[in-house]
Coordinates of C-alpha atoms in Angstrom, one line a residue:
Chain A
M199 CA 149.2 2.0 -17.2
A200 CA 146.3 4.0 -15.6
T201 CA 147.5 6.3 -12.8
S202 CA 147.1 4.2 -9.7
R203 CA 145.6 5.7 -6.5
P204 CA 148.9 6.0 -4.5
R205 CA 150.5 7.6 -7.5
Y206 CA 147.8 10.2 -7.8
L207 CA 148.2 11.0 -4.1
I208 CA 152.0 11.3 -4.5
E209 CA 151.6 13.6 -7.5
K210 CA 149.2 15.9 -5.6
L211 CA 151.5 16.1 -2.5
E212 CA 154.5 16.8 -4.8
A213 CA 152.5 19.6 -6.5
A214 CA 151.7 21.0 -3.1
V215 CA 155.4 21.0 -2.2
A216 CA 156.3 22.8 -5.4
W217 CA 153.6 25.5 -4.8
F218 CA 154.7 25.9 -1.2
C219 CA 158.1 26.9 -2.6
A220 CA 157.3 28.8 -5.7
V221 CA 154.8 31.2 -4.4
P222 CA 157.0 32.5 -1.5
V223 CA 160.1 32.6 -3.6
V224 CA 158.5 34.8 -6.3
I225 CA 157.3 37.2 -3.5
L226 CA 160.1 37.0 -1.0
L227 CA 163.2 37.3 -3.3
P228 CA 162.2 40.5 -5.0
L229 CA 161.1 41.8 -1.6
L230 CA 164.5 41.0 -0.2
I231 CA 166.3 42.8 -3.0
G232 CA 163.9 45.8 -2.8
I233 CA 164.1 46.2 0.9
S234 CA 167.9 46.0 0.9
V235 CA 168.1 48.6 -1.9
Y236 CA 165.6 50.8 0.0
D237 CA 167.8 50.3 3.2
I238 CA 170.9 51.7 1.4
I239 CA 169.1 54.7 -0.1
G240 CA 167.3 55.4 3.2
R241 CA 170.5 55.3 5.2
Q242 CA 172.5 57.3 2.6
F243 CA 170.1 60.0 2.0
Y244 CA 167.3 60.2 4.6
N245 CA 169.2 58.9 7.6
T246 CA 166.6 56.4 8.5
G247 CA 167.3 54.0 11.3
S248 CA 167.7 50.6 9.6
T249 CA 167.8 48.0 12.4
R250 CA 164.3 46.9 11.6
L251 CA 165.1 46.7 7.9
Q252 CA 168.2 44.7 8.5
E253 CA 166.3 42.3 10.7
L254 CA 163.6 42.0 8.1
E255 CA 166.4 41.1 5.6
W256 CA 167.4 38.1 7.5
H257 CA 163.8 37.2 8.3
L258 CA 163.2 37.1 4.6
F259 CA 166.4 35.1 4.0
L260 CA 165.6 32.5 6.5
T261 CA 162.0 32.1 5.3
L262 CA 163.4 31.7 1.8
V263 CA 165.7 28.9 2.8
M264 CA 163.1 27.1 4.8
T265 CA 160.4 27.3 2.1
S266 CA 162.8 26.0 -0.5
I267 CA 164.6 22.9 1.1
G268 CA 161.7 20.5 0.5
Y269 CA 161.2 21.4 -3.1
A270 CA 165.0 21.3 -3.6
Y271 CA 164.8 17.7 -2.4
L272 CA 162.2 16.8 -5.0
R273 CA 164.2 18.4 -7.8
D274 CA 167.3 16.5 -6.6
I275 CA 169.3 19.7 -6.0
H276 CA 170.9 18.8 -2.8
V277 CA 174.5 17.8 -3.6
R278 CA 175.6 14.2 -3.5
I279 CA 179.1 12.7 -3.7
D280 CA 178.3 10.8 -6.9
V281 CA 181.6 9.1 -7.7
F282 CA 180.1 5.7 -7.1
R283 CA 176.5 6.6 -7.5
D284 CA 177.0 7.3 -11.2
R285 CA 177.9 3.7 -11.8
A286 CA 175.2 2.2 -9.5
T287 CA 172.1 0.6 -11.0
D288 CA 168.7 2.2 -10.6
R289 CA 167.9 -0.5 -8.1
T290 CA 170.8 0.2 -5.9
K291 CA 170.1 4.0 -6.1
A292 CA 166.4 3.3 -5.0
I293 CA 167.5 1.2 -2.1
I294 CA 170.0 3.8 -0.8
E295 CA 167.4 6.4 -1.1
V296 CA 165.0 4.3 1.0
I297 CA 167.6 3.5 3.6
G298 CA 168.6 7.2 3.7
Y299 CA 164.9 8.2 4.2
V300 CA 164.6 6.0 7.3
V301 CA 168.0 6.7 8.9
A302 CA 168.8 10.3 7.8
L303 CA 165.8 12.3 6.5
V304 CA 163.2 11.2 9.1
P305 CA 165.2 11.6 12.2
F306 CA 166.6 15.0 10.9
C307 CA 163.2 16.3 10.1
L308 CA 161.6 15.0 13.4
V309 CA 164.1 16.6 15.6
V310 CA 163.7 19.9 13.8
V311 CA 159.9 19.6 13.8
V312 CA 159.5 18.5 17.4
Y313 CA 162.2 20.6 19.1
G314 CA 161.8 23.4 16.7
S315 CA 158.2 23.7 17.5
E316 CA 158.9 23.8 21.1
L317 CA 161.5 26.5 20.5
A318 CA 158.9 28.5 18.6
L319 CA 156.2 27.9 21.2
M320 CA 158.5 29.1 24.0
S321 CA 159.3 32.2 22.0
F322 CA 155.5 32.8 21.6
A323 CA 154.8 32.2 25.3
T324 CA 157.6 34.6 26.5
D325 CA 156.7 37.2 23.8
E326 CA 160.3 37.1 22.7
K327 CA 161.5 40.3 20.9
S328 CA 164.7 41.5 19.2
R329 CA 167.4 42.2 21.6
A330 CA 168.0 45.5 19.8
A331 CA 165.9 48.3 21.1
M332 CA 164.6 49.3 17.7
G333 CA 164.3 45.7 16.4
L334 CA 161.4 43.6 15.4
P335 CA 158.9 42.1 17.8
M336 CA 157.4 38.5 17.6
R337 CA 160.4 36.3 17.1
W338 CA 158.1 33.3 17.2
I339 CA 157.1 33.9 13.6
I340 CA 160.6 33.5 12.3
K341 CA 161.4 30.6 14.7
S342 CA 158.4 28.7 13.4
T343 CA 159.7 28.7 9.9
L344 CA 162.2 25.9 11.0
P345 CA 159.6 23.3 12.0
V346 CA 157.4 24.3 9.0
G347 CA 160.3 23.9 6.5
A348 CA 161.3 20.6 8.0
L349 CA 157.8 19.3 7.8
V350 CA 157.7 20.2 4.1
L351 CA 161.1 18.4 3.7
L352 CA 159.7 15.5 5.4
L353 CA 156.6 15.5 3.1
A354 CA 158.9 15.8 0.0
G355 CA 161.1 12.9 1.3
S356 CA 158.1 10.8 1.9
C357 CA 156.9 11.3 -1.7
A358 CA 160.3 10.2 -2.9
F359 CA 160.3 7.3 -0.5
A360 CA 156.9 6.1 -1.7
R361 CA 158.0 6.4 -5.4
N362 CA 161.2 4.3 -4.6
V363 CA 159.1 1.6 -2.8
L364 CA 156.8 1.6 -5.9
F365 CA 159.9 1.4 -8.1
L366 CA 161.3 -1.6 -6.2
L367 CA 157.9 -3.3 -6.6
G368 CA 158.1 -2.6 -10.3
E369 CA 155.4 0.0 -10.6
E370 CA 157.5 3.1 -11.3
P371 CA 159.8 3.6 -14.3
R372 CA 162.7 5.3 -12.4
P373 CA 163.8 5.9 -8.8
A374 CA 163.2 9.2 -7.2
P375 CA 164.1 12.0 -6.8
G376 CA 165.0 12.6 -10.4
S377 CA 166.3 15.9 -11.6
D378 CA 163.6 16.0 -14.3
G379 CA 160.7 15.3 -11.9
Chain B
M825 CA 186.9 3.8 23.6
I826 CA 185.3 7.1 24.4
D827 CA 188.4 9.0 23.3
A828 CA 188.2 7.3 19.9
L829 CA 184.6 8.3 19.2
P830 CA 185.3 11.6 17.5
F831 CA 187.7 9.8 15.1
L832 CA 185.4 7.0 14.5
M833 CA 182.7 9.6 13.7
A834 CA 185.0 11.3 11.1
A835 CA 185.9 8.0 9.6
T836 CA 182.3 6.9 9.3
L837 CA 181.3 10.1 7.6
A838 CA 184.2 9.8 5.1
V839 CA 182.9 6.3 4.2
V840 CA 179.2 6.9 4.3
L841 CA 179.4 10.0 2.1
F842 CA 180.3 7.9 -0.8
A843 CA 176.9 6.1 -0.8
G844 CA 175.7 9.1 -2.8
Y845 CA 172.9 10.1 -0.5
P846 CA 172.5 14.0 -0.2
V847 CA 175.6 15.2 1.8
A848 CA 173.5 17.3 4.1
L849 CA 171.3 14.5 5.3
T850 CA 174.2 12.1 5.5
L851 CA 176.0 14.5 7.9
A852 CA 172.9 14.6 10.1
A853 CA 172.5 10.9 10.0
V854 CA 176.2 10.3 11.1
G855 CA 175.6 12.8 13.9
F856 CA 172.4 11.0 15.1
L857 CA 174.2 7.7 14.9
F858 CA 176.9 8.8 17.2
F859 CA 174.5 10.6 19.4
A860 CA 172.6 7.3 19.8
I861 CA 175.9 5.5 20.7
A862 CA 176.8 8.3 23.2
N863 CA 173.3 8.0 24.6
V864 CA 173.6 4.3 25.1
L865 CA 177.0 4.9 26.7
D866 CA 175.3 7.5 29.1
L867 CA 177.4 10.3 27.6
M868 CA 174.6 12.4 26.0
P869 CA 171.1 12.6 27.4
L870 CA 168.2 13.0 24.9
I871 CA 167.4 16.5 26.1
V872 CA 170.6 17.9 24.5
L873 CA 168.9 17.4 21.1
F874 CA 166.8 20.4 22.1
N875 CA 169.9 22.6 21.4
L876 CA 169.9 21.6 17.7
P877 CA 167.1 23.8 16.4
L878 CA 168.3 26.5 18.6
R879 CA 171.8 26.3 17.0
M880 CA 170.4 26.0 13.5
Y881 CA 168.4 29.1 14.2
S882 CA 171.3 31.0 15.5
N883 CA 173.6 29.8 12.7
L884 CA 171.2 30.8 10.0
G885 CA 169.1 33.5 11.5
E886 CA 170.2 36.6 13.3
N887 CA 173.0 36.8 10.7
L888 CA 173.4 40.1 8.8
I889 CA 175.7 38.7 6.1
Y890 CA 173.8 35.5 5.0
P891 CA 171.1 37.6 3.2
A892 CA 173.7 38.6 0.7
V893 CA 174.1 34.9 -0.5
P894 CA 170.8 34.6 -2.4
M895 CA 171.2 38.1 -3.9
L896 CA 174.7 37.4 -5.2
L897 CA 173.5 34.0 -6.5
F898 CA 170.6 35.9 -8.2
M899 CA 173.0 38.3 -9.8
G900 CA 175.3 35.6 -11.1
I901 CA 172.4 33.4 -12.5
A902 CA 170.7 36.4 -14.0
L903 CA 173.8 37.5 -15.8
E904 CA 174.2 33.9 -17.1
R905 CA 170.6 33.1 -18.1
S906 CA 169.9 36.5 -19.7
G907 CA 172.8 35.9 -22.2
I908 CA 174.6 39.0 -20.8
A909 CA 177.6 36.8 -19.9
R910 CA 177.7 35.4 -23.4
E911 CA 177.6 38.8 -24.9
L912 CA 180.4 39.9 -22.5
L913 CA 182.7 37.2 -23.8
T914 CA 182.0 37.8 -27.4
C915 CA 182.7 41.5 -26.9
L916 CA 185.9 40.9 -24.9
N917 CA 187.1 38.5 -27.7
L918 CA 186.3 41.1 -30.3
M919 CA 188.3 43.7 -28.5
L920 CA 191.2 41.4 -27.8
R921 CA 191.3 40.0 -31.3
R922 CA 194.8 41.3 -32.1
V923 CA 196.2 39.5 -28.9
P924 CA 197.3 35.9 -29.3
G925 CA 195.0 33.5 -27.4
S926 CA 192.4 36.2 -27.0
L927 CA 189.5 33.9 -26.4
A928 CA 191.3 32.1 -23.6
I929 CA 192.4 35.4 -22.0
A930 CA 188.8 36.7 -22.3
V931 CA 187.6 33.5 -20.5
V932 CA 190.0 34.2 -17.6
I933 CA 188.7 37.7 -17.4
I934 CA 185.1 36.6 -17.4
G935 CA 186.0 34.0 -14.7
V936 CA 187.3 36.8 -12.5
I937 CA 184.3 39.0 -13.2
L938 CA 181.4 36.5 -13.0
A939 CA 182.5 33.4 -10.9
P940 CA 182.4 35.1 -7.6
S941 CA 178.6 35.4 -7.8
A942 CA 178.1 32.1 -9.5
G943 CA 178.5 30.4 -6.1
L944 CA 179.5 26.9 -6.4
I945 CA 182.5 25.8 -8.2
G946 CA 180.7 23.3 -10.3
A947 CA 178.1 25.9 -11.4
S948 CA 180.7 28.4 -12.4
V949 CA 182.9 26.0 -14.3
A950 CA 180.0 24.5 -16.0
T951 CA 178.6 27.9 -17.0
L952 CA 182.0 29.0 -18.5
A953 CA 182.3 25.7 -20.3
L954 CA 178.9 26.1 -21.8
I955 CA 179.5 29.6 -22.9
A956 CA 183.1 29.5 -24.0
L957 CA 184.2 26.0 -25.0
P958 CA 182.2 25.5 -28.1
S959 CA 183.3 28.8 -29.6
M960 CA 186.9 28.2 -28.7
L961 CA 186.8 24.8 -30.3
A962 CA 185.0 26.2 -33.3
Q963 CA 187.9 28.7 -33.7
G964 CA 190.4 25.8 -33.8
Y965 CA 191.7 26.0 -30.2
R966 CA 193.5 22.8 -29.2
I967 CA 191.2 20.9 -26.8
P968 CA 193.7 20.7 -23.9
F969 CA 194.6 24.4 -24.1
A970 CA 191.0 25.4 -24.3
S971 CA 189.6 23.2 -21.5
G972 CA 192.6 24.0 -19.2
S973 CA 192.0 27.6 -19.4
V974 CA 188.2 27.2 -18.7
A975 CA 188.9 25.1 -15.7
A976 CA 191.4 27.5 -14.4
A977 CA 189.2 30.5 -15.0
G978 CA 186.3 28.9 -13.4
T979 CA 188.1 28.2 -10.1
L980 CA 189.8 31.5 -10.1
G981 CA 186.5 33.4 -9.4
L982 CA 186.3 31.5 -6.0
I983 CA 188.9 33.6 -4.4
F984 CA 188.0 36.9 -5.7
P985 CA 185.6 39.1 -3.6
P986 CA 182.7 38.9 -3.1
G987 CA 183.1 35.1 -3.6
L988 CA 180.7 33.0 -1.6
M989 CA 183.5 30.8 -0.4
L990 CA 185.0 33.8 1.3
F991 CA 181.9 34.4 3.3
F992 CA 182.1 30.9 4.8
L993 CA 185.8 31.0 5.3
A994 CA 185.6 34.3 7.3
E995 CA 182.8 33.0 9.3
H996 CA 184.5 29.7 10.3
L997 CA 187.9 31.0 10.8
D998 CA 186.7 34.0 12.7
V999 CA 188.2 36.6 10.4
R1000 CA 186.5 39.9 9.5
L1001 CA 184.7 39.6 6.1
G1002 CA 185.9 42.9 4.9
A1003 CA 189.4 42.0 5.7
M1004 CA 189.0 38.6 4.1
F1005 CA 187.8 40.2 0.9
L1006 CA 190.7 42.6 0.7
A1007 CA 193.2 40.0 1.6
T1008 CA 192.5 38.0 -1.4
V1009 CA 192.6 40.8 -4.0
F1010 CA 196.4 40.7 -4.5
P1011 CA 197.0 37.0 -4.4
G1012 CA 194.0 36.8 -6.9
L1013 CA 195.5 39.4 -9.2
V1014 CA 198.9 37.7 -9.0
L1015 CA 197.3 34.4 -10.2
T1016 CA 195.4 36.1 -12.9
V1017 CA 198.6 37.7 -14.2
L1018 CA 200.4 34.4 -14.1
Y1019 CA 197.5 32.7 -16.0
V1020 CA 197.4 35.5 -18.6
V1021 CA 201.1 35.5 -19.1
Y1022 CA 201.1 31.8 -19.5
L1023 CA 198.3 31.9 -22.1
L1024 CA 200.0 34.7 -24.0
A1025 CA 203.4 32.9 -24.0
R1026 CA 201.9 29.6 -25.1
S1027 CA 199.9 31.1 -27.9
I1028 CA 202.9 33.1 -29.1
V1029 CA 205.4 30.2 -29.0
D1030 CA 203.0 27.8 -30.5
P1031 CA 200.3 29.7 -32.6
S1032 CA 198.5 26.4 -33.5
Q1033 CA 197.3 26.1 -30.0
A1034 CA 195.1 29.2 -30.3
P1035 CA 194.4 30.5 -33.9
R1036 CA 193.7 34.2 -34.1
S1037 CA 190.1 35.4 -34.1
T1038 CA 188.7 36.0 -37.5
K1039 CA 188.1 39.6 -38.4
P1040 CA 184.6 40.7 -37.7
E1041 CA 182.4 42.0 -40.6
D1042 CA 182.8 45.7 -41.1
I1043 CA 180.9 47.8 -38.8
S1044 CA 181.3 51.5 -38.2
A1045 CA 183.2 52.7 -35.2
L1046 CA 180.0 54.2 -33.8
Q1047 CA 178.2 51.0 -33.9
F1048 CA 181.1 49.2 -32.4
A1049 CA 181.2 51.8 -29.6
V1050 CA 177.5 51.3 -28.8
Y1051 CA 178.0 47.6 -28.8
V1052 CA 180.9 47.8 -26.4
I1053 CA 179.0 50.0 -24.0
R1054 CA 176.0 47.8 -24.0
S1055 CA 177.6 44.4 -23.8
L1056 CA 180.9 45.2 -21.9
A1057 CA 180.8 48.4 -20.1
L1058 CA 177.5 48.0 -18.3
P1059 CA 178.0 44.5 -16.8
L1060 CA 181.5 45.6 -15.9
L1061 CA 180.3 48.7 -14.2
L1062 CA 177.9 46.7 -12.2
V1063 CA 180.5 44.2 -11.0
L1064 CA 182.9 47.0 -10.2
L1065 CA 180.1 48.8 -8.3
V1066 CA 179.5 45.6 -6.2
L1067 CA 183.2 45.0 -5.6
G1068 CA 184.2 48.7 -5.1
S1069 CA 181.4 49.4 -2.5
I1070 CA 182.5 46.4 -0.4
I1071 CA 186.2 47.2 -0.7
A1072 CA 185.8 50.9 -0.1
G1073 CA 183.7 50.0 2.8
V1074 CA 180.7 52.2 1.7
A1075 CA 178.3 49.3 1.8
T1076 CA 178.0 46.1 3.8
P1077 CA 178.3 42.9 1.7
T1078 CA 174.4 42.6 2.0
Q1079 CA 173.9 46.0 0.6
S1080 CA 176.2 45.7 -2.2
S1081 CA 174.8 42.3 -3.3
A1082 CA 171.4 44.0 -3.3
V1083 CA 172.9 46.6 -5.6
G1084 CA 174.2 43.8 -7.7
A1085 CA 170.8 41.9 -7.9
A1086 CA 168.9 45.1 -8.6
G1087 CA 171.5 46.1 -11.2
A1088 CA 171.2 42.7 -12.9
I1089 CA 167.5 43.2 -13.2
L1090 CA 168.1 46.7 -14.7
L1091 CA 170.6 45.2 -17.2
M1092 CA 168.1 42.6 -18.2
A1093 CA 165.6 45.3 -18.9
L1094 CA 168.2 47.2 -21.0
N1095 CA 169.0 44.0 -22.8
R1096 CA 165.3 43.4 -23.5
S1097 CA 165.4 40.0 -22.1
L1098 CA 163.5 40.7 -18.9
S1099 CA 160.2 38.8 -18.7
F1100 CA 158.2 37.3 -15.9
R1101 CA 159.0 33.9 -17.2
L1102 CA 162.8 34.5 -17.2
F1103 CA 162.6 36.2 -13.8
Y1104 CA 160.7 33.2 -12.3
E1105 CA 163.3 30.9 -13.7
I1106 CA 166.2 32.9 -12.2
A1107 CA 164.4 33.2 -8.9
M1108 CA 163.7 29.6 -8.7
A1109 CA 167.2 28.6 -9.6
T1110 CA 168.5 31.1 -6.9
A1111 CA 166.2 29.6 -4.3
M1112 CA 167.3 26.1 -5.1
M1113 CA 170.9 26.8 -4.8
T1114 CA 170.4 28.8 -1.5
A1115 CA 168.4 25.9 -0.1
M1116 CA 171.1 23.5 -1.0
V1117 CA 173.9 25.5 0.6
F1118 CA 172.0 26.2 3.8
L1119 CA 170.6 22.8 4.2
I1120 CA 174.2 21.6 4.5
V1121 CA 174.9 24.3 7.0
M1122 CA 171.8 23.3 9.0
A1123 CA 172.6 19.6 8.9
A1124 CA 176.3 20.2 9.7
T1125 CA 175.0 21.7 13.0
V1126 CA 174.0 18.2 14.0
F1127 CA 177.3 16.7 13.0
S1128 CA 179.5 19.2 14.6
F1129 CA 177.3 19.5 17.8
V1130 CA 177.8 15.9 18.6
F1131 CA 181.4 15.9 17.4
I1132 CA 182.3 18.8 19.7
Y1133 CA 180.2 17.3 22.5
L1134 CA 182.2 14.2 22.4
G1135 CA 185.5 16.2 22.5
G1136 CA 186.4 16.1 18.9
G1137 CA 187.7 19.6 18.6
D1138 CA 190.4 19.2 21.3
A1139 CA 191.0 15.6 20.1
V1140 CA 192.1 17.0 16.6
T1141 CA 194.2 19.7 18.1
D1142 CA 195.9 17.4 20.4
A1143 CA 196.4 14.8 17.8
L1144 CA 198.0 17.3 15.4
H1145 CA 200.1 18.8 18.3
G1146 CA 201.1 15.2 19.1
L1147 CA 202.7 14.7 15.6
G1148 CA 205.3 17.2 16.7
L1149 CA 205.5 18.9 13.3
G1150 CA 206.0 22.4 14.6
R1151 CA 203.8 25.2 13.4
W1152 CA 205.0 25.1 9.8
G1153 CA 204.6 21.4 9.5
T1154 CA 201.1 21.5 11.2
L1155 CA 200.0 24.3 8.8
L1156 CA 201.3 22.5 5.7
S1157 CA 199.7 19.2 6.8
I1158 CA 196.3 20.9 7.4
L1159 CA 196.5 22.6 4.0
G1160 CA 197.5 19.2 2.5
L1161 CA 194.5 17.5 4.2
L1162 CA 192.2 20.2 2.8
L1163 CA 193.8 19.8 -0.6
V1164 CA 193.0 16.1 -0.6
M1165 CA 189.4 16.7 0.7
G1166 CA 188.8 19.2 -2.1
F1167 CA 189.4 16.4 -4.6
F1168 CA 186.0 14.9 -3.5
I1169 CA 183.8 17.5 -2.0
D1170 CA 182.9 21.1 -2.8
W1171 CA 184.1 24.0 -0.7
I1172 CA 180.8 24.3 1.0
E1173 CA 181.1 21.0 2.7
I1174 CA 184.8 21.6 3.4
T1175 CA 184.2 24.9 5.0
V1176 CA 181.1 23.8 7.0
I1177 CA 182.3 20.4 8.2
V1178 CA 186.1 20.4 8.2
L1179 CA 187.0 23.9 9.0
P1180 CA 185.2 23.9 12.3
I1181 CA 187.2 20.7 13.3
V1182 CA 190.6 22.1 12.3
A1183 CA 189.9 25.7 13.1
P1184 CA 191.0 25.5 16.8
A1185 CA 194.3 23.8 15.6
L1186 CA 194.7 26.5 13.1
G1187 CA 193.9 29.2 15.7
A1188 CA 196.6 27.7 18.0
L1189 CA 199.3 28.2 15.4
D1190 CA 201.0 31.4 16.3
F1191 CA 202.5 33.2 13.4
S1192 CA 202.4 36.5 15.1
D1193 CA 206.1 37.0 14.9
Y1194 CA 206.0 36.2 11.1
L1195 CA 203.0 38.4 10.4
G1196 CA 203.0 41.0 13.1
S1197 CA 199.8 40.3 15.0
P1198 CA 197.5 37.2 15.8
N1199 CA 194.7 38.7 13.7
L1200 CA 196.9 39.1 10.7
S1201 CA 198.2 35.6 11.2
M1202 CA 194.7 34.2 11.0
L1203 CA 193.9 36.2 8.0
W1204 CA 197.0 35.0 6.2
I1205 CA 196.1 31.4 7.0
A1206 CA 192.5 32.1 5.7
V1207 CA 194.0 33.2 2.4
L1208 CA 196.2 30.2 2.2
V1209 CA 193.2 28.0 2.9
A1210 CA 191.3 29.7 0.0
L1211 CA 194.1 29.4 -2.5
N1212 CA 194.7 25.9 -1.4
L1213 CA 191.1 24.9 -1.9
Q1214 CA 191.1 26.6 -5.3
A1215 CA 194.1 24.6 -6.3
S1216 CA 192.5 21.4 -5.1
F1217 CA 189.4 21.8 -7.3
M1218 CA 191.5 21.8 -10.5
T1219 CA 194.1 19.2 -9.6
P1220 CA 194.0 16.0 -11.7
P1221 CA 192.9 13.3 -11.4
F1222 CA 190.2 14.0 -9.0
G1223 CA 189.8 17.8 -9.1
F1224 CA 186.1 18.7 -8.7
A1225 CA 186.0 21.3 -11.3
L1226 CA 187.4 19.0 -14.0
F1227 CA 184.4 16.6 -13.8
F1228 CA 182.0 19.5 -14.0
L1229 CA 184.0 20.8 -17.1
K1230 CA 183.8 17.4 -18.6
G1231 CA 180.1 17.1 -17.9
A1232 CA 179.4 20.5 -19.6
A1233 CA 181.8 20.1 -22.5
P1234 CA 181.1 18.9 -26.0
P1235 CA 181.6 15.0 -26.3
E1236 CA 184.9 15.3 -28.2
V1237 CA 186.6 16.8 -25.0
R1238 CA 188.2 13.8 -23.3
L1239 CA 189.1 13.9 -19.6
E1240 CA 192.8 13.1 -20.5
A1241 CA 192.9 16.2 -22.6
V1242 CA 191.5 18.2 -19.8
Y1243 CA 194.1 16.8 -17.4
R1244 CA 196.9 17.7 -19.8
G1245 CA 195.5 21.3 -20.3
V1246 CA 195.1 22.1 -16.6
A1247 CA 198.5 20.8 -15.5
P1248 CA 200.3 24.0 -16.2
F1249 CA 197.7 26.0 -14.4
V1250 CA 198.2 23.7 -11.3
A1251 CA 201.9 24.5 -11.4
L1252 CA 201.1 28.3 -11.6
Q1253 CA 198.8 27.8 -8.7
V1254 CA 201.4 26.1 -6.5
L1255 CA 203.7 29.0 -7.4
G1256 CA 201.0 31.5 -6.2
I1257 CA 200.6 29.7 -2.9
V1258 CA 204.4 29.6 -2.4
L1259 CA 204.5 33.3 -3.1
V1260 CA 201.9 34.0 -0.5
L1261 CA 203.7 31.8 2.0
L1262 CA 207.0 33.5 1.4
F1263 CA 205.6 37.1 1.0
P1264 CA 202.6 37.3 3.5
L1265 CA 202.4 41.0 2.7
L1266 CA 200.7 40.0 -0.6
A1267 CA 197.7 39.1 1.6
T1268 CA 198.0 41.4 4.5
W1269 CA 199.1 44.7 2.8
L1270 CA 195.7 45.8 1.5
P1271 CA 193.8 45.1 4.7
I1272 CA 196.5 46.9 6.8
Y1273 CA 196.2 49.8 4.4
A1274 CA 192.5 50.0 4.6
F1275 CA 191.9 49.3 8.3
G1276 CA 195.1 50.6 9.8
S1277 CA 197.0 48.1 12.1
M1278 CA 195.1 45.0 12.9

């Protein structure tokens, strides 16, 4: 079967979600480890103030989480209670996934995207800073990771949704998301 | 009607979770459903939803401890994927080869050492099963004996510092993390000793359960010493460094987990397994697990926000109070509830969803006269919750760890055999819980010693 047009688009979007996760992870995780180690050494031996470093640590952490949740959905990492799911047919699984997309994934992502953007915009408009005197400025950057991450999750969910609809129409071999995808 | 909403909400969740949709998103969906109902009933205006991202942000961000989670996970995954954990097991087995049941005892020790950083119970049990079960069976260990000790060892790591579960328990029960870590040390050691004594006794009484390890081919004492240093001493040193620095209070959990992660990279370099390819794999596995844990935390915000808004927290406390069980009865019934929940879901969902609901009820239980102070009372309860959850994961027929063990084990391992093998450990576990109930000092002595009076 030749790759159909919708399928081509889905694969492109999925690859984009994967890249959006992989690139930040490879950079941010070593950075998080490095900065934390530097923080210890600095505090023990040079007596450097570390409020900024500690704030940077949770900035990196939160960014790591938000860039990964979308791809984790594509890889089917998010835990499920699979006592009954294991015994369900592929068709049932696809239907549950489609319903879940409509009643769970979309509302969740929309709330975080819409109200999360408002939160980040408010932070930008008021030039929100850390409450600590020596803390980091520009809280809007970290606050905007929430809507961005939710948007990527929405994208990943939409890809799986499209695949499941195609599966139910008989044009996909398996329901999505699959752990081998 | 309105009073019933929180209970309806909990009941709906309990049913809908079994549809098999990701737990995190299911939580959010139930939250939104009841928000919609409350909105129609004029109980919750739309604008309160604006609070959700704010709460998610303040739950996940501005937190000095959470950054430790990916680094601990990284350390655990690195030790596993680089083959360091497997080497550790081989080496321990070699050193203990004159001891009956040496491989099983080695597994318990590895469980204590590695599992705290392996994160989720499923992951640590599966890892241990993959590393240890095939060699145990090849050596002629009976299947129930071998699989029982793997399941028990995999769950044991949950309660040892710096176990991830303890982070979340401390957070939700409002206990100091350092105190939480210290409080589980002695109960954990007691359990370890009970396990090891059982394994030893069983292997001595019935040697067919666990045949002795075969003699290794002759190697010189020097070669053996080098081998032991490389495969045992270095990883052990690393784990002790992480644990020790937290317990001694030299480093915050975040800092010591950074030491752990950096040390794991160093070990991989010494082990000559470090490559960009492997690093990338480990980093991605870490990111996936971190995303999984914290999406649940984010989505649980939706559920608990609506639940609390509808008066759920007080409702549960009142209902428990209304049962008139007294403080001991209430404590035991909450522990019993958690035990049953642990059959079906991992600790992360329990700590994030259930604990916030029962935490006010637990907080209202005053064991100050029994423990000495309200803080110690809460700490003791937190330790009991930890032990209880650990027991729940390995209790047949539903225990969570058992299914993961079955999934990772060779096909000849049948679930009935796992059940039979793990039963004695469940009994030992109950004994451990009873000991901590009767002798609270097991949990509180070390924190009192370290922090002075609390």
